[in-house]
Coordinates of C-alpha atoms in Angstrom, one line a residue:
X106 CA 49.4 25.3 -119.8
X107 CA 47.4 26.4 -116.5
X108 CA 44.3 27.2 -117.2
X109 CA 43.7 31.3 -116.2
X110 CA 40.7 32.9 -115.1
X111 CA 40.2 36.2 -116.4
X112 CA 37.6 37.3 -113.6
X113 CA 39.1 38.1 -109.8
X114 CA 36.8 35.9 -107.6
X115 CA 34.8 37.8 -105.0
X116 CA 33.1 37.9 -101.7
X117 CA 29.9 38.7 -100.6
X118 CA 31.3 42.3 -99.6
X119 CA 31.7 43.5 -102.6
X120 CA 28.6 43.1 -103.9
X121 CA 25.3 45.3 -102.9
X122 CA 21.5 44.5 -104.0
X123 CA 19.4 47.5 -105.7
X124 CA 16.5 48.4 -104.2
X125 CA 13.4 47.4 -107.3
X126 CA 9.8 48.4 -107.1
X127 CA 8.0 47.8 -103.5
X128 CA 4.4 47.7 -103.6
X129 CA 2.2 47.9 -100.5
X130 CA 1.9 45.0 -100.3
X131 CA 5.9 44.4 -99.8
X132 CA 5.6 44.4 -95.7
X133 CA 7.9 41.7 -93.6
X134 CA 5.2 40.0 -92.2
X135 CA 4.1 39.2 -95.9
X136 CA 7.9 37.6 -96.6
X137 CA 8.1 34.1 -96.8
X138 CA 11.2 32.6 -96.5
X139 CA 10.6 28.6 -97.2
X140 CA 13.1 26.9 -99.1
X141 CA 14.1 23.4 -100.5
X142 CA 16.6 21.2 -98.4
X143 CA 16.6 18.3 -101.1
X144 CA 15.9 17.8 -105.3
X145 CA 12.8 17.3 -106.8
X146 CA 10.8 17.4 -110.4
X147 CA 9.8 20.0 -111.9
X148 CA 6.0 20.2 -111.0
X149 CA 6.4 18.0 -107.6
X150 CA 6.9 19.2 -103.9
X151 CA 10.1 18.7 -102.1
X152 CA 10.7 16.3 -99.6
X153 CA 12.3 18.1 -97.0
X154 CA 11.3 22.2 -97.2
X155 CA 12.5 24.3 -94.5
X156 CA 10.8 27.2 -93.2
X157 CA 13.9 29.0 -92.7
X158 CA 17.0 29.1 -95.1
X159 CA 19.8 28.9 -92.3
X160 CA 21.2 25.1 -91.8
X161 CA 23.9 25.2 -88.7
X162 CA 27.5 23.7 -89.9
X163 CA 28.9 20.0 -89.3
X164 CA 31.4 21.3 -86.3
X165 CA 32.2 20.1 -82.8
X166 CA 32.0 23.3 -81.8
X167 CA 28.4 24.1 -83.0
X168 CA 26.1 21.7 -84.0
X169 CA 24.7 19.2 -81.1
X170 CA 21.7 17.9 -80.2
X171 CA 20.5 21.1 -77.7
X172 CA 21.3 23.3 -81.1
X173 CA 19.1 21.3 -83.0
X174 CA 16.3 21.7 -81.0
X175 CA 16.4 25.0 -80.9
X176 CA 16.9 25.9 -84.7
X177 CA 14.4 23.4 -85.3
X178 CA 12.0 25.4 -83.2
X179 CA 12.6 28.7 -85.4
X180 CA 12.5 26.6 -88.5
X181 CA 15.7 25.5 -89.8
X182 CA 18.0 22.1 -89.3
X183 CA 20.9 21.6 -88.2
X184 CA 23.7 18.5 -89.0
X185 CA 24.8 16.9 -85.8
X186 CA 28.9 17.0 -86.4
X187 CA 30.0 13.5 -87.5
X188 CA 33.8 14.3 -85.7
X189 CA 32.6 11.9 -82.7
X190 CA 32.3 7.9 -82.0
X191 CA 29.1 6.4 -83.9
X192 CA 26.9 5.7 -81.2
X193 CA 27.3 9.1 -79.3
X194 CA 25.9 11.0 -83.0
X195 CA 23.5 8.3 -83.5
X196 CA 22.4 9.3 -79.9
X197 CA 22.1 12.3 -80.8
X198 CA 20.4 12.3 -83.4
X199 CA 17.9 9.9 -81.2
X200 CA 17.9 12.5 -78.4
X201 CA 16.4 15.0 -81.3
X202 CA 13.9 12.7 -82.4
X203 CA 12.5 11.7 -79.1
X204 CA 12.7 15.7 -77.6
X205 CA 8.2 16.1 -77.4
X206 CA 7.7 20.0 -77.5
X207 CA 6.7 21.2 -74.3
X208 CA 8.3 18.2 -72.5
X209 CA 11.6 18.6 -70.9
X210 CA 14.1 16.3 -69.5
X211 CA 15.2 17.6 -66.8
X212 CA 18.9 18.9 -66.1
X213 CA 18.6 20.3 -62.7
X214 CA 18.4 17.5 -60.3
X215 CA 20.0 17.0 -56.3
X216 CA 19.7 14.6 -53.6
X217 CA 18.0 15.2 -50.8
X218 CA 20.5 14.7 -48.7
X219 CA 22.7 17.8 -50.3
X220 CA 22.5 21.4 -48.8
X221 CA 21.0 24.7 -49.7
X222 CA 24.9 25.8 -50.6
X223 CA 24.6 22.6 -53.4
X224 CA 21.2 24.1 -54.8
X225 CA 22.6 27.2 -55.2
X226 CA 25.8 26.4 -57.3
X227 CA 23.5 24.2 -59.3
X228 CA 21.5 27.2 -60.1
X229 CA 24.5 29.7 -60.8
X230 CA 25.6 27.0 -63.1
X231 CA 22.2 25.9 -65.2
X232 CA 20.4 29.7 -64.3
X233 CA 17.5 27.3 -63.2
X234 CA 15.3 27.9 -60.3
X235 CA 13.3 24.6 -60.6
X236 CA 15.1 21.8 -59.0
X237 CA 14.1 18.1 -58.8
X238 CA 14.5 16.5 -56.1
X239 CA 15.4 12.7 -57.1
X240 CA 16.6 9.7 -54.7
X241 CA 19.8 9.3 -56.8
X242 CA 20.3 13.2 -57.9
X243 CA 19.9 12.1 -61.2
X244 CA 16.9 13.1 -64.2
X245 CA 15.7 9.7 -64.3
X246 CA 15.3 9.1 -60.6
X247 CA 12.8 8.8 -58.1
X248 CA 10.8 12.2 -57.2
X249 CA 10.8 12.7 -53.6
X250 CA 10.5 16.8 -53.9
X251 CA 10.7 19.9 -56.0
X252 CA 12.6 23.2 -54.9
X253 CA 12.3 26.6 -56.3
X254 CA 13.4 29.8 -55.2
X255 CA 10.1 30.3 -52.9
X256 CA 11.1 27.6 -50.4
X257 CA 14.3 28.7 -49.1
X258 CA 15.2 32.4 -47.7
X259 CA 19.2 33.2 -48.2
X260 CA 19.0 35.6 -44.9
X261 CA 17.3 33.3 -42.3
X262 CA 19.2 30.1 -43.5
X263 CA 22.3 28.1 -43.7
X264 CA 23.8 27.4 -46.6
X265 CA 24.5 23.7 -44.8
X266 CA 20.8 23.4 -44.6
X267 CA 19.8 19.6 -45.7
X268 CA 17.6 19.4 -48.8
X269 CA 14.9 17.3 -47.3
X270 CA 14.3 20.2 -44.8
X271 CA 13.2 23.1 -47.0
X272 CA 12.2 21.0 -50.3
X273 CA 8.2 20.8 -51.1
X274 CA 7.9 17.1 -50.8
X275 CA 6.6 14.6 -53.1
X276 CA 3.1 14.0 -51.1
X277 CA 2.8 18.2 -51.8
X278 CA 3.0 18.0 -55.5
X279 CA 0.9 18.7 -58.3
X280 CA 1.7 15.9 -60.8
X281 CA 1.0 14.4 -64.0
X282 CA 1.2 11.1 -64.9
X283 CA 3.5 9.3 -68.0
X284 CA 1.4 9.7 -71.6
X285 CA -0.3 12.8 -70.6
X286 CA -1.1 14.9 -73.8
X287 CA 0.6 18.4 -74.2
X288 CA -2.5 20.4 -74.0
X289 CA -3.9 18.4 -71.0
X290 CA -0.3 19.5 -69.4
X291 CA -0.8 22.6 -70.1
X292 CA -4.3 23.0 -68.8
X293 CA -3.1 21.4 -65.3
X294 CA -0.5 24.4 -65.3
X295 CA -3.2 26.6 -65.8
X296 CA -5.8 25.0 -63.3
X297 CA -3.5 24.4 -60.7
X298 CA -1.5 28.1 -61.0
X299 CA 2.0 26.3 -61.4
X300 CA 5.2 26.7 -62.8
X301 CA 6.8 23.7 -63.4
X302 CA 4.7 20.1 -63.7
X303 CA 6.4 17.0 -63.1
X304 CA 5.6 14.1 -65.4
X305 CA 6.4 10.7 -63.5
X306 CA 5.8 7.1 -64.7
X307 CA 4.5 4.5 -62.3
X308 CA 7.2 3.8 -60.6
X309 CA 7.4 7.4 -59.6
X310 CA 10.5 8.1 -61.7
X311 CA 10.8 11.6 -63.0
X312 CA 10.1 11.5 -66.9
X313 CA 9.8 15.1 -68.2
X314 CA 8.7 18.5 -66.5
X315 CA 6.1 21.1 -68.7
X316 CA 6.9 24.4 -67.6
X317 CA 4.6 27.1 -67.9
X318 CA 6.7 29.4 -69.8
X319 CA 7.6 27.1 -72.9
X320 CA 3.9 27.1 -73.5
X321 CA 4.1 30.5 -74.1
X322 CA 7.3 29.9 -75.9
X323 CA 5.8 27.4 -78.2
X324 CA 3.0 29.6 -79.3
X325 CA 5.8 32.3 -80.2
X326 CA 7.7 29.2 -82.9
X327 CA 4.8 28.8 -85.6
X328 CA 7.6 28.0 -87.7
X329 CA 8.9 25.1 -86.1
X330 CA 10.3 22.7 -88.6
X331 CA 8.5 19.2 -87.4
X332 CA 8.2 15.7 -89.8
X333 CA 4.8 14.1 -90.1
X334 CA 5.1 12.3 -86.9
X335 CA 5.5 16.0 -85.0
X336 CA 8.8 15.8 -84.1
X337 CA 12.2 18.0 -84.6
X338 CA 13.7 17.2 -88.1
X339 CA 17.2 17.1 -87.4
X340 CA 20.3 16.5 -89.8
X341 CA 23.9 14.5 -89.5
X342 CA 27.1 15.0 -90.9
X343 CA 29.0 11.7 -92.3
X344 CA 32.3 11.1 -93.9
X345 CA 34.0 9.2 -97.0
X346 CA 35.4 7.0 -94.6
X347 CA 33.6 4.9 -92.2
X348 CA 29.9 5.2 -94.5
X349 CA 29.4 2.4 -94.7
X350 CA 28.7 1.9 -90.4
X351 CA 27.5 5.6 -89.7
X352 CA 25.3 5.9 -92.1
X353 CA 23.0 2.6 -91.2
X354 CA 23.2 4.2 -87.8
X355 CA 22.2 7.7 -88.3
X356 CA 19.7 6.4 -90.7
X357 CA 17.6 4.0 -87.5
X358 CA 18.8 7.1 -85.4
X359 CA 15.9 9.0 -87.4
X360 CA 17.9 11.4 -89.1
X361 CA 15.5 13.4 -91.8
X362 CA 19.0 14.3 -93.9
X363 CA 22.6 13.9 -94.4
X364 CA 25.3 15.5 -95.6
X365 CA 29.0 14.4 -97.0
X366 CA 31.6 16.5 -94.5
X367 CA 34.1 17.3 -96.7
X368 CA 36.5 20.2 -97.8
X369 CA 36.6 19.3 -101.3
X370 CA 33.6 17.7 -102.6
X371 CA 35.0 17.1 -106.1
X372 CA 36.2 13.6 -105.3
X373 CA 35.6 9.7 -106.0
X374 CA 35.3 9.3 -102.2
X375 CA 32.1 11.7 -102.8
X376 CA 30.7 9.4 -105.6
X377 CA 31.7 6.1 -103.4
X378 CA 29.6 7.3 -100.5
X379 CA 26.4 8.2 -102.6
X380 CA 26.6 5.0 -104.3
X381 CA 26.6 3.5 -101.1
X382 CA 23.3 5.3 -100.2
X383 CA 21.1 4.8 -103.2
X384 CA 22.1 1.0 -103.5
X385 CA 21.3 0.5 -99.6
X386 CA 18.3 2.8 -99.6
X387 CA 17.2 3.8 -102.9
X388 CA 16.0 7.9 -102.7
X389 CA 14.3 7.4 -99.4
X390 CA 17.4 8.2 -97.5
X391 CA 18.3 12.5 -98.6
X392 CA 22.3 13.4 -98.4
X393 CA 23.9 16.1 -99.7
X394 CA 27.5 16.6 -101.0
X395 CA 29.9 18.7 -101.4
X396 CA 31.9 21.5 -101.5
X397 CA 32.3 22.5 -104.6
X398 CA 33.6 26.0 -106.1
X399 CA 32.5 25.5 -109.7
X400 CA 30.3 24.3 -112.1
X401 CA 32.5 21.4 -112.8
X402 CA 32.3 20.5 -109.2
X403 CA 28.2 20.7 -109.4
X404 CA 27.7 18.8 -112.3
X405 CA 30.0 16.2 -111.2
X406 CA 27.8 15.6 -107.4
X407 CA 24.6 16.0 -109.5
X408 CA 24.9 13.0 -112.0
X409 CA 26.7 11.2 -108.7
X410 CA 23.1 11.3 -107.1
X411 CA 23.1 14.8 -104.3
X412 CA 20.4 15.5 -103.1
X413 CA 21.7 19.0 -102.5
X414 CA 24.9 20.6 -103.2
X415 CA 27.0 22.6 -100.9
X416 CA 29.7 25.1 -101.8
X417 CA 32.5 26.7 -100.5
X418 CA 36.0 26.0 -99.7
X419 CA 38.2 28.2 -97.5
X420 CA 35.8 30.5 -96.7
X421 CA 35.0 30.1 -93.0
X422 CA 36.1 32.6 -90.0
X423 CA 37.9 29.6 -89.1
X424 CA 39.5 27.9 -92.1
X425 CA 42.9 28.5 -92.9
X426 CA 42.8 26.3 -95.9
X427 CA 43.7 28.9 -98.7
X428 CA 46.6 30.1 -97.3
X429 CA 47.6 26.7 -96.2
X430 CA 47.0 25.0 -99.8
X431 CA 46.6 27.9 -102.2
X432 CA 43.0 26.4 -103.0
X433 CA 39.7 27.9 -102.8
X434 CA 37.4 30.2 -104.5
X435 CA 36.0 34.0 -103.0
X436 CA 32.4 32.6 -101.8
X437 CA 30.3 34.9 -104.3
X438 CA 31.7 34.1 -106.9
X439 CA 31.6 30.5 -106.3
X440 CA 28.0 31.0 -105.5
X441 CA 27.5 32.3 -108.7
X442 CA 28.9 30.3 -111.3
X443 CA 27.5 27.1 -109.2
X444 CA 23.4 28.5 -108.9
X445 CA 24.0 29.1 -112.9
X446 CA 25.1 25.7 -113.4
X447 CA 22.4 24.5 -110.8
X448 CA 19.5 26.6 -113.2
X449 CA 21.2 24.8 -116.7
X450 CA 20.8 21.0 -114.9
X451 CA 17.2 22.0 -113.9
X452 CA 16.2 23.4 -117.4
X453 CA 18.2 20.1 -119.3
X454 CA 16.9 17.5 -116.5
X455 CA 13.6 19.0 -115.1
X456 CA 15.1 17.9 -111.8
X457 CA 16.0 20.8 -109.4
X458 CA 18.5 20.4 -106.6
X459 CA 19.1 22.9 -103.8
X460 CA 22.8 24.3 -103.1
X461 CA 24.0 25.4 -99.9
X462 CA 26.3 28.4 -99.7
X463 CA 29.0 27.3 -96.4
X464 CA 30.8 29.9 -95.5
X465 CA 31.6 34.1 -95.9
X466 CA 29.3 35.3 -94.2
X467 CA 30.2 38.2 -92.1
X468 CA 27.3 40.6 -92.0
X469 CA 23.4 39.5 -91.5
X470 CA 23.2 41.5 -95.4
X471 CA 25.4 38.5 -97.0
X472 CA 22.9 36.3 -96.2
X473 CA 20.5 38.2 -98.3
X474 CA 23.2 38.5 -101.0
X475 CA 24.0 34.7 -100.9
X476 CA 20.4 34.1 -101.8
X477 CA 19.7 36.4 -104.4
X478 CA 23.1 34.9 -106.6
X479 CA 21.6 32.0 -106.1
X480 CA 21.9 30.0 -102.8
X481 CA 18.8 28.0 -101.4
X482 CA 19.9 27.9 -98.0
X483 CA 22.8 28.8 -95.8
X484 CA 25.6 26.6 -93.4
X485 CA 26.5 28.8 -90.7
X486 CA 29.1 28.0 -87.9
X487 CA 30.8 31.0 -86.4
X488 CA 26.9 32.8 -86.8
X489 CA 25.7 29.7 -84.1
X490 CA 28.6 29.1 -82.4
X491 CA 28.3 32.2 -80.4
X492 CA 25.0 31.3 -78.7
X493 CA 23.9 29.6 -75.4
X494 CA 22.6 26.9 -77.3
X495 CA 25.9 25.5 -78.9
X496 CA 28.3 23.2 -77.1
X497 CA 31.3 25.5 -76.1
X498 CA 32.0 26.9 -72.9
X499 CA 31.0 30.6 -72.3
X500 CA 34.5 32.1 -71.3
X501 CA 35.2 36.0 -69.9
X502 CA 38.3 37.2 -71.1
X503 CA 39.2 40.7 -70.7
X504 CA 35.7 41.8 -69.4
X505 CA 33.6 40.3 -72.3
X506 CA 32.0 37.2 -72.5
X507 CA 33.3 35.0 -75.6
X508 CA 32.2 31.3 -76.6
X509 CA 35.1 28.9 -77.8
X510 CA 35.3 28.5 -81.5
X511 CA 37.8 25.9 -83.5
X512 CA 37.6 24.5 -86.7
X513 CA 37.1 20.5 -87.8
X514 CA 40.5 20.8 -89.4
X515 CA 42.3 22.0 -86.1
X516 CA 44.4 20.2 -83.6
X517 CA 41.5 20.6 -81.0
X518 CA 39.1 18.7 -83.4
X519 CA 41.3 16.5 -85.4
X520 CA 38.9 15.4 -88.4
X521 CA 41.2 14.2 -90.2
X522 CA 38.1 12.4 -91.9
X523 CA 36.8 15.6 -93.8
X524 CA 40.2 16.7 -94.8
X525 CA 40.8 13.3 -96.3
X526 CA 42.7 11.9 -99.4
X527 CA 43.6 8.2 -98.5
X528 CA 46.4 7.0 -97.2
X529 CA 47.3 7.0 -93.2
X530 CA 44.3 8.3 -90.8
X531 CA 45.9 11.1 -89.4
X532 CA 46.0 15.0 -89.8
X533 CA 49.3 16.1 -91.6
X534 CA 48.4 19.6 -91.0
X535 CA 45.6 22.4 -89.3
X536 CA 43.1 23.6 -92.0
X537 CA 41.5 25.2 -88.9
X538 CA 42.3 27.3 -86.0
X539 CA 41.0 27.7 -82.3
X540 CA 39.5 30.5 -81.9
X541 CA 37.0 32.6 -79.6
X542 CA 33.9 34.1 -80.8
X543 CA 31.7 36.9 -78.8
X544 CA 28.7 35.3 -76.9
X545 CA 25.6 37.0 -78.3
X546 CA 22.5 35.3 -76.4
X547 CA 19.9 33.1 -76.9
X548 CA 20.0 31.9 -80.7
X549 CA 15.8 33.0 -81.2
X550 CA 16.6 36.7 -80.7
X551 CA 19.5 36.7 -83.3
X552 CA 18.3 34.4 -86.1
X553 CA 14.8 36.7 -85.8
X554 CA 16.8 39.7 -85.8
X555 CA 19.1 38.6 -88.5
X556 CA 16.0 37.2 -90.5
X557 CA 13.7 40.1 -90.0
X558 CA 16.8 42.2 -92.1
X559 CA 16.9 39.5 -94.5
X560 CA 13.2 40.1 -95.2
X561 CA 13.0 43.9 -94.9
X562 CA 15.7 44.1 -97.5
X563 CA 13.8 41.9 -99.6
X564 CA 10.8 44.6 -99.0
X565 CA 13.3 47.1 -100.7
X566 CA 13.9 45.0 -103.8
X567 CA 10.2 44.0 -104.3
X568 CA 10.0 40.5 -103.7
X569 CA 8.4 38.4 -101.2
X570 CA 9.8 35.4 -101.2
X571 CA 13.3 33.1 -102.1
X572 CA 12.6 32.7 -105.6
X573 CA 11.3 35.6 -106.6
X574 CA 14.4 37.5 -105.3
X575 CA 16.9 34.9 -107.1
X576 CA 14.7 36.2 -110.6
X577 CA 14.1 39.9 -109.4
X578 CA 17.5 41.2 -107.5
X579 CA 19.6 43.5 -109.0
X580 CA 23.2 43.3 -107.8
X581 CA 26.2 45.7 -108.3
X582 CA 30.0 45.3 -107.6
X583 CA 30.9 48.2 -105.7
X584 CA 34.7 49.9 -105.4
X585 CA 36.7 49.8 -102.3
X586 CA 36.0 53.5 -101.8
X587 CA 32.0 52.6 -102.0
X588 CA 32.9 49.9 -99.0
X589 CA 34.3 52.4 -96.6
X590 CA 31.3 54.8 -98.0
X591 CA 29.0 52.3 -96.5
X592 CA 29.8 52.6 -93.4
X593 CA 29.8 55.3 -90.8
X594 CA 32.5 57.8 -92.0
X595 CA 34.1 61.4 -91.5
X596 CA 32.0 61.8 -88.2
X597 CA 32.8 61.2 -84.6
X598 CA 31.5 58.0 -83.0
X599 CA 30.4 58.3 -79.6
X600 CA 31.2 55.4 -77.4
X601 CA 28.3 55.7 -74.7
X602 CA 29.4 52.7 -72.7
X603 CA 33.2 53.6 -72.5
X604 CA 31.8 57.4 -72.7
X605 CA 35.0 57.9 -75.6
X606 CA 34.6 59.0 -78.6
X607 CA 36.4 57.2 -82.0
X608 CA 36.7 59.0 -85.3
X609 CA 35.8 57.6 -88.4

């Protein structure tokens, strides 16, 4: 007979945390938020600790190299999506690993012999001002000029105005040559009262440009996430399938960590691919595994060799696999059971590894929730999906802005790899959907927003840092009546923008 659970599984929403004790010494400036990425003994340091406990999720649709950067600068990693050729991730990766701080490639480029009418749709599209000049239009090119919005004057010129004529030209520039240091960058900048500073090799092809404001950018990320060699750490996604190819490659890529991308984590295919690993590379190469729901599921990716476990199934904004399947867990719960069976390993083995809750989050106050049951860190994809930073187009539909949003298990995607069971390599039906999400900014202001919750609430219960709220919470299931009690109720909401009211 079936074997019955006698417990309802639950989400993150039906849970709240008890505020404890705060001392005065519980201020969010005092939080720390570090966490493990991969196993280690009891009594050793991690190898891999972000500062951060927000990963971003192995999708098409969020994770690429520009997101990488930029969670890496606010302290967390991301896992460039493994649903694309080999040698484009592998680039990826690469294009992570090479990015200096401070030093930009640049992505606004023209010909000289283009028109003022070209500069400006290249700035509506970019929102740059700085444009580079180049022989061949292109990043690498030749620097024959620089224009910004001081050399050309909308009301006194044509828009069929040639380049050449209004660009300050190369012999005008301030410049810095290939090898130059950060901080001597920055100090021309400062000398000179620029901008923008072109770096140029010695052929004269434009290499990077330092702009004056991402100095004052990097001194606001002390938490960026860097490897002993200073550079972004940067994860990859890789399947059960082709391992044994992408994995060599992400691996002289420079990838820091990997993870199995995979529905269902409980699987041979799992155990295949980590034997792979450790008889390639021994425990220098870090990958993760997963999902799991249980503690089964744990146990059985542990003793396989994860270096971190990740659980979930079904729970994403754009998963459709429960009702497709009838298979998957409530996310709390799941979280639950998994960080207990996570503790028993650690007390029986002395060897601790991390596990990743992936999915079910809604509201910033899950994410606080999804710690204190248990979670070391958190894969988010809708959360990152709606920022300038991921790889979908911003849209306007309706008079609001929205970012594109489908699932690795959708016909726009087509990873059939993660959904697979053997047989033919093909998608026999969507476990995702395409979706839109609303665009919400720049990914710095949210996460710090988000995070600055995350560590206020941990102000209210006491703690000041991951583990101590994993020992110290207090959590209580709450009715549906206490849900809707939550929120604003029995008043009259006023609508400033639409200048409407709507009762609640």
């Amino acid at each position: 007979m079936a074997e019955f659970y006698k417990e309802p599984s639950r989400t993150f929403n039906e849970y709240l945390l008890v505020p404890g004790y705060s001392s005065k010494e519980c201020r969010v400036e005092n939080v720390s938020l570090k966490t493990p990425v991969v196993k280690f003994r009891k009594g050793e340091e991690p190898a891999i600790t972000m500062n951060i406990p927000l990963v971003s999720a192995i999708m098409q649709s969020v994770s690429d190299d520009k997101l990488a950067i930029a969670l890496a600068k606010e302290g967390g990693l991301s896992f460039i999506y493994a649903s694309q050729p080999i040698e484009s991730q592998a680039q990826m990766v690469k294009n992570v690993k090479t990015h200096k701080a401070g030093f930009v490639k640049s992505d606004s480029n023209i010909r000289p012999d283009q028109t003022l009418g070209d500069v400006l749709e290249l700035k509506r599209k970019s929102g740059h001002s700085t444009v580079a000049v180049t022989e061949d239009g292109t990043s690498a090119g030749r620097i024959v000029g620089l224009v910004t919005s001081r050399d050309y004057r909308l009301s006194r010129m044509s828009l069929d105005t040639k380049v050449s004529e209004f660009m300050t030209p190369f012999e005008s520039l301030i410049c810095a040559q290939e090898g130059i240091s950060l901080s001597e960058a920055n100090d021309m900048l400062w000398d000179h009262k620029l901008n923008a500073l072109p770096v140029i090799d010695s052929n004269r092809r434009l290499t990077y440009f330092v702009f004056r404001k991402d100095y004052d950018s990097h001194k606001r990320n002390p938490n960026e996430l860097l490897d002993v060699g200073k550079s972004y750490m940067v994860g990859a996604g890789c399947n059960t399938r082709d391992y044994a190819e992408r994995i060599p490659a992400l691996v002289e890529a420079g990838a820091d960590v990997l993870c199995i991308d995979s529905s269902e984590g409980f699987s041979e295919w799992q155990k295949d691919t980590l034997d792979f690993v450790r008889a390639k590379y021994g425990d220098t190469v870090k990958i993760g595994a997963g999902n799991v729901v249980d503690k089964e599921g744990f146990n059985y990716l542990a003793e396989a060799g994860a270096d971190f476990v990740k659980i979930g199934i079904g729970g994403g904004s754009i998963c459709i696999t429960r009702e497709q399947k009838g298979i998957g867990r409530g996310q709390a719960t799941a979280v639950i059971e998994v960080a207990k069976a996570r503790n028993e390993y650690y007390q029986k083995t002395g060897v601790y590894i991390p596990i990743c809750s992936d999915g079910g989050i809604v509201y910033d106050y899950h994410m606080t929730l999804a710690l204190a049951m248990g979670a070391d860190f958190l894969m988010l994809g809708r959360y990152f999906s709606r920022f300038d930073e991921s790889p979908t187009n911003k849209l306007m539909i309706n008079g609001n802005y929205v970012k594109e949003y489908w699932g690795e298990g959708s016909n726009r995607a087509r990873n059939w790899q993660r959904y697979d069971m053997g047989g033919d390599s093909k998608l026999s039906f969507e476990e995702g959907v395409d979706s839109y999400v609303p665009y919400a900014g720049h990914l710095k202001d949210n996460v710090n927003l988000s995070l600055n919750k995350v560590k206020s609430t941990m102000c209210n219960c006491g703690v000041l840092s991951i583990p101590e709220l994993q020992k110290e919470a207090k959590i209580t299931l709450v009715s549906a009546t206490s849900i809707v009690e939550g929120g604003a109720h029995d008043v009259i909401i006023r609508d400033a923008s639409a200048n409407t009211f709507n009762q609640r």
